[in-house]
Amino acid sequence: GTHPKWVRQKKRNQQRQKTNRPTKTALVAAFLQRLPQAFFCERVVTFFAEQCFFTLAGTTPFSLTKHDRQALYGLKFILLRNMATGIHIGTSGWSYKSWKGLFYPQGLASTKWLQYYTGFFDSTEINGSFYRLPTVEAVVKWSETVPDSFLFCPKMSRYLTHMKKLREPEEPLERFFSVFEPMKPKMGPVLVQLPPLLRFNYDVAEAFYRLLKFNYHPYEFVMEVRHDSWLTEDSLTLMTQYDIGLVI
């Protein structure tokens, strides 16, 4: 049978609210209209200082099966505002066993993978630092292996983003940069990826951004947020105020 009138009206109201709710794309587009110098494309990281950082999810330069390209899920683009500098292209990392025989030659030692990788790409994300910080010795070795034009984009430790949820960030940031300090001349944006259920809190976010801006000014930061509350006007304006990039 048909639903009672009040049920039908409730469904119509819910549908109307859903239709009128601004999408992520609309929110970001409105935000970028206030930033005439910002770049924009599908799933873009906008950089408000000197460069932009692009992530095209699922794009790979190889014809691989879905299983084989798991580690290649994110092809990264860094576009510097100074166009003479060129475009930096890379992947989410370089040390993946599944690449052996597909990208890396079968007999190539894993210690030579990064050097081989730089023959094709000139940037990379360091995804492993999210789970466990590397040693200073490893960071120095990586930096010495790549050309001067190469850029690393380390991922912030999950201890700060997923456990501390950006609260009390002083010690985790100090520990993170004590490890990555030797990489500073070859470092692109630091990726700060938040958990899906973490809501925007103005006071927590501002305290975190302020610490980044004034204590770690030589570095650049981009936020990969998962909850829609981070796409509100207050949140986006705060990012702009502190020169924080946004991953979309």
Tab-separated table of C-alpha atoms in Angstrom:
chain	number	residue	atom	x	y	z
A	1	GLY	CA	0.000	0.000	0.000
A	2	THR	CA	0.943	3.659	-0.087
A	3	HIS	CA	2.805	5.338	2.760
A	4	PRO	CA	0.902	7.718	5.053
A	5	LYS	CA	0.979	11.365	3.990
A	6	TRP	CA	3.362	12.396	6.787
A	7	VAL	CA	5.873	9.699	5.733
A	8	ARG	CA	5.797	10.875	2.120
A	9	GLN	CA	6.265	14.486	3.242
A	10	LYS	CA	9.198	13.500	5.469
A	11	LYS	CA	10.872	11.695	2.559
A	12	ARG	CA	10.373	14.722	0.293
A	13	ASN	CA	11.939	16.996	2.925
A	14	GLN	CA	14.903	14.684	3.341
A	15	GLN	CA	15.398	14.527	-0.421
A	16	ARG	CA	15.178	18.334	-0.669
A	17	GLN	CA	17.764	18.771	2.082
A	18	LYS	CA	20.049	16.269	0.390
A	19	THR	CA	19.651	18.039	-2.963
A	20	ASN	CA	20.352	21.484	-1.497
A	21	ARG	CA	23.362	20.369	0.503
A	22	PRO	CA	26.567	21.762	-1.058
A	23	THR	CA	28.925	19.140	-2.446
A	24	LYS	CA	32.621	18.948	-1.682
A	25	THR	CA	33.378	20.185	-5.178
A	26	ALA	CA	31.079	23.201	-4.758
A	27	LEU	CA	32.603	24.062	-1.382
A	28	VAL	CA	36.137	23.837	-2.690
A	29	ALA	CA	35.297	25.728	-5.886
A	30	ALA	CA	33.767	28.544	-3.830
A	31	PHE	CA	36.847	28.561	-1.619
A	32	LEU	CA	39.261	28.699	-4.551
A	33	GLN	CA	37.382	31.649	-6.045
A	34	ARG	CA	38.828	33.659	-3.180
A	35	LEU	CA	42.299	32.475	-4.155
A	36	PRO	CA	42.881	33.715	-7.700
A	37	GLN	CA	46.467	32.419	-7.774
A	38	ALA	CA	45.566	28.894	-6.688
A	39	PHE	CA	45.530	25.992	-9.116
A	40	PHE	CA	42.654	23.551	-9.373
A	41	CYS	CA	42.102	20.163	-10.947
A	42	GLU	CA	40.541	16.856	-9.967
A	43	ARG	CA	41.742	15.851	-6.485
A	44	VAL	CA	44.191	18.695	-6.064
A	45	VAL	CA	46.274	19.843	-3.167
A	46	THR	CA	46.282	23.616	-3.202
A	47	PHE	CA	49.413	25.264	-1.946
A	48	PHE	CA	49.012	28.798	-0.698
A	49	ALA	CA	52.667	29.742	-0.508
A	50	GLU	CA	54.956	28.921	-3.420
A	51	GLN	CA	53.732	25.722	-5.015
A	52	CYS	CA	50.843	23.363	-5.631
A	53	PHE	CA	50.743	19.627	-5.012
A	54	PHE	CA	48.527	17.419	-7.136
A	55	THR	CA	47.369	13.866	-6.459
A	56	LEU	CA	45.592	11.915	-9.190
A	57	ALA	CA	44.320	8.788	-7.465
A	58	GLY	CA	44.556	5.528	-9.377
A	59	THR	CA	46.722	6.888	-12.190
A	60	THR	CA	49.775	4.884	-13.172
A	61	PRO	CA	52.245	5.087	-16.043
A	62	PHE	CA	52.114	1.309	-16.518
A	63	SER	CA	49.602	-1.231	-17.825
A	64	LEU	CA	49.307	-3.358	-14.679
A	65	THR	CA	46.579	-5.504	-13.166
A	66	LYS	CA	44.567	-4.146	-10.247
A	67	HIS	CA	46.624	-6.289	-7.876
A	68	ASP	CA	49.969	-5.229	-9.331
A	69	ARG	CA	49.200	-1.523	-9.220
A	70	GLN	CA	48.053	-1.449	-5.597
A	71	ALA	CA	51.276	0.225	-4.537
A	72	LEU	CA	50.993	2.627	-7.466
A	73	TYR	CA	47.606	3.942	-6.336
A	74	GLY	CA	48.680	7.596	-6.263
A	75	LEU	CA	50.644	9.308	-8.985
A	76	LYS	CA	51.866	12.591	-7.527
A	77	PHE	CA	52.317	15.877	-9.303
A	78	ILE	CA	54.032	18.917	-7.814
A	79	LEU	CA	53.597	22.034	-9.919
A	80	LEU	CA	55.764	24.929	-8.832
A	81	ARG	CA	54.362	28.418	-9.325
A	82	ASN	CA	57.620	29.324	-11.006
A	83	MET	CA	56.902	27.447	-14.217
A	84	ALA	CA	60.581	27.453	-15.141
A	85	THR	CA	61.097	24.956	-12.335
A	86	GLY	CA	58.936	22.422	-14.146
A	87	ILE	CA	56.569	19.679	-12.970
A	88	HIS	CA	57.634	16.994	-10.496
A	89	ILE	CA	56.029	13.577	-10.973
A	90	GLY	CA	56.268	10.581	-8.671
A	91	THR	CA	54.387	7.830	-6.832
A	92	SER	CA	53.391	7.018	-3.266
A	93	GLY	CA	56.762	5.362	-2.630
A	94	TRP	CA	59.480	3.355	-4.307
A	95	SER	CA	60.147	0.315	-2.096
A	96	TYR	CA	57.423	-2.130	-3.162
A	97	LYS	CA	58.176	-5.802	-3.693
A	98	SER	CA	55.354	-6.084	-6.240
A	99	TRP	CA	57.304	-3.774	-8.568
A	100	LYS	CA	60.149	-6.273	-8.931
A	101	GLY	CA	60.078	-7.649	-12.455
A	102	LEU	CA	57.384	-5.127	-13.441
A	103	PHE	CA	59.190	-1.833	-12.924
A	104	TYR	CA	62.514	-2.770	-11.365
A	105	PRO	CA	64.715	-5.233	-13.289
A	106	GLN	CA	64.541	-8.736	-11.839
A	107	GLY	CA	68.173	-8.832	-10.736
A	108	LEU	CA	68.392	-5.296	-9.333
A	109	ALA	CA	69.193	-5.191	-5.594
A	110	SER	CA	66.585	-3.391	-3.474
A	111	THR	CA	69.308	-1.027	-2.238
A	112	LYS	CA	69.513	0.279	-5.817
A	113	TRP	CA	65.766	0.770	-6.295
A	114	LEU	CA	65.655	4.446	-5.325
A	115	GLN	CA	68.511	5.299	-7.654
A	116	TYR	CA	66.760	3.435	-10.487
A	117	TYR	CA	63.454	5.146	-9.624
A	118	THR	CA	65.028	8.595	-10.085
A	119	GLY	CA	65.669	7.734	-13.718
A	120	PHE	CA	61.890	7.895	-14.297
A	121	PHE	CA	60.455	10.149	-11.561
A	122	ASP	CA	61.647	13.233	-9.717
A	123	SER	CA	59.508	13.107	-6.565
A	124	THR	CA	58.013	10.577	-4.182
A	125	GLU	CA	55.837	10.383	-1.115
A	126	ILE	CA	57.364	8.623	1.898
A	127	ASN	CA	54.314	6.691	3.044
A	128	GLY	CA	56.240	4.523	5.506
A	129	SER	CA	56.858	7.424	7.901
A	130	PHE	CA	53.130	7.331	8.720
A	131	TYR	CA	53.590	3.914	10.359
A	132	ARG	CA	57.144	4.182	11.635
A	133	LEU	CA	59.729	6.941	11.438
A	134	PRO	CA	62.878	5.988	9.529
A	135	THR	CA	66.331	6.402	11.025
A	136	VAL	CA	68.304	9.581	10.458
A	137	GLU	CA	70.893	7.454	8.664
A	138	ALA	CA	68.259	6.228	6.186
A	139	VAL	CA	67.048	9.787	5.540
A	140	VAL	CA	70.616	10.958	4.885
A	141	LYS	CA	71.231	8.039	2.524
A	142	TRP	CA	68.014	8.682	0.583
A	143	SER	CA	68.883	12.369	0.248
A	144	GLU	CA	72.366	11.573	-1.022
A	145	THR	CA	71.025	9.040	-3.538
A	146	VAL	CA	68.747	11.405	-5.475
A	147	PRO	CA	69.572	14.425	-7.706
A	148	ASP	CA	69.350	17.959	-6.300
A	149	SER	CA	66.087	18.579	-8.183
A	150	PHE	CA	64.349	15.584	-6.562
A	151	LEU	CA	61.635	16.147	-3.919
A	152	PHE	CA	60.522	13.891	-1.049
A	153	CYS	CA	57.080	14.296	0.529
A	154	PRO	CA	57.094	12.530	3.902
A	155	LYS	CA	53.823	11.571	5.556
A	156	MET	CA	53.251	12.749	9.120
A	157	SER	CA	53.332	10.067	11.812
A	158	ARG	CA	49.989	8.480	12.676
A	159	TYR	CA	50.854	8.958	16.347
A	160	LEU	CA	50.067	12.662	15.925
A	161	THR	CA	47.197	12.401	13.433
A	162	HIS	CA	45.334	9.239	14.462
A	163	MET	CA	46.251	8.752	18.124
A	164	LYS	CA	46.772	12.279	19.438
A	165	LYS	CA	44.302	13.680	16.861
A	166	LEU	CA	46.466	16.813	16.452
A	167	ARG	CA	46.370	17.593	20.194
A	168	GLU	CA	49.621	18.258	22.059
A	169	PRO	CA	51.580	18.276	18.785
A	170	GLU	CA	54.840	19.719	20.139
A	171	GLU	CA	56.679	16.493	20.966
A	172	PRO	CA	55.521	14.446	17.921
A	173	LEU	CA	56.507	17.274	15.549
A	174	GLU	CA	59.876	17.712	17.235
A	175	ARG	CA	60.558	13.995	16.913
A	176	PHE	CA	59.391	13.918	13.272
A	177	PHE	CA	61.599	16.802	12.146
A	178	SER	CA	64.594	15.672	14.152
A	179	VAL	CA	64.574	12.685	11.797
A	180	PHE	CA	63.805	14.535	8.540
A	181	GLU	CA	65.941	17.638	9.130
A	182	PRO	CA	68.761	16.382	6.831
A	183	MET	CA	66.236	16.140	3.989
A	184	LYS	CA	65.132	19.798	4.195
A	185	PRO	CA	66.795	20.968	0.917
A	186	LYS	CA	65.018	18.193	-1.000
A	187	MET	CA	61.696	18.190	0.798
A	188	GLY	CA	58.357	18.969	-0.828
A	189	PRO	CA	55.137	19.310	1.197
A	190	VAL	CA	54.683	17.263	4.351
A	191	LEU	CA	51.440	15.274	4.070
A	192	VAL	CA	49.175	15.354	7.153
A	193	GLN	CA	46.466	12.704	6.647
A	194	LEU	CA	43.606	12.730	9.167
A	195	PRO	CA	41.369	9.804	10.205
A	196	PRO	CA	37.877	9.630	8.617
A	197	LEU	CA	35.960	10.315	11.840
A	198	LEU	CA	38.031	13.255	13.062
A	199	ARG	CA	35.867	16.389	13.019
A	200	PHE	CA	37.144	19.917	12.596
A	201	ASN	CA	37.784	21.659	15.911
A	202	TYR	CA	38.698	25.310	15.441
A	203	ASP	CA	40.836	25.660	18.569
A	204	VAL	CA	42.742	22.402	17.988
A	205	ALA	CA	43.320	23.165	14.314
A	206	GLU	CA	44.435	26.745	14.923
A	207	ALA	CA	46.894	25.703	17.642
A	208	PHE	CA	48.328	23.068	15.288
A	209	TYR	CA	48.575	25.435	12.306
A	210	ARG	CA	50.129	28.169	14.416
A	211	LEU	CA	52.822	25.802	15.616
A	212	LEU	CA	53.566	24.721	12.039
A	213	LYS	CA	53.739	28.284	10.734
A	214	PHE	CA	55.938	29.782	13.435
A	215	ASN	CA	58.080	26.837	14.541
A	216	TYR	CA	58.459	25.026	11.215
A	217	HIS	CA	58.251	27.886	8.735
A	218	PRO	CA	60.839	26.539	6.235
A	219	TYR	CA	58.582	23.541	5.604
A	220	GLU	CA	55.288	23.364	3.706
A	221	PHE	CA	52.265	21.340	4.817
A	222	VAL	CA	49.159	19.903	3.167
A	223	MET	CA	46.127	18.450	4.958
A	224	GLU	CA	44.347	15.348	3.662
A	225	VAL	CA	41.043	15.534	5.531
A	226	ARG	CA	38.348	12.843	5.466
A	227	HIS	CA	35.443	14.470	7.352
A	228	ASP	CA	33.225	17.076	5.655
A	229	SER	CA	33.437	19.401	8.660
A	230	TRP	CA	36.960	20.317	7.490
A	231	LEU	CA	35.455	21.764	4.298
A	232	THR	CA	33.437	24.451	6.055
A	233	GLU	CA	34.232	28.131	5.558
A	234	ASP	CA	35.794	28.464	9.022
A	235	SER	CA	38.145	25.559	8.366
A	236	LEU	CA	39.153	26.615	4.853
A	237	THR	CA	39.674	30.216	5.907
A	238	LEU	CA	41.892	29.044	8.742
A	239	MET	CA	44.009	27.005	6.325
A	240	THR	CA	44.405	30.058	4.121
A	241	GLN	CA	45.378	32.220	7.068
A	242	TYR	CA	48.206	29.873	8.039
A	243	ASP	CA	49.296	28.915	4.497
A	244	ILE	CA	48.241	25.290	4.827
A	245	GLY	CA	47.493	23.295	1.678
A	246	LEU	CA	44.371	21.189	1.164
A	247	VAL	CA	44.142	17.712	-0.399
A	248	ILE	CA	40.845	17.152	-2.193
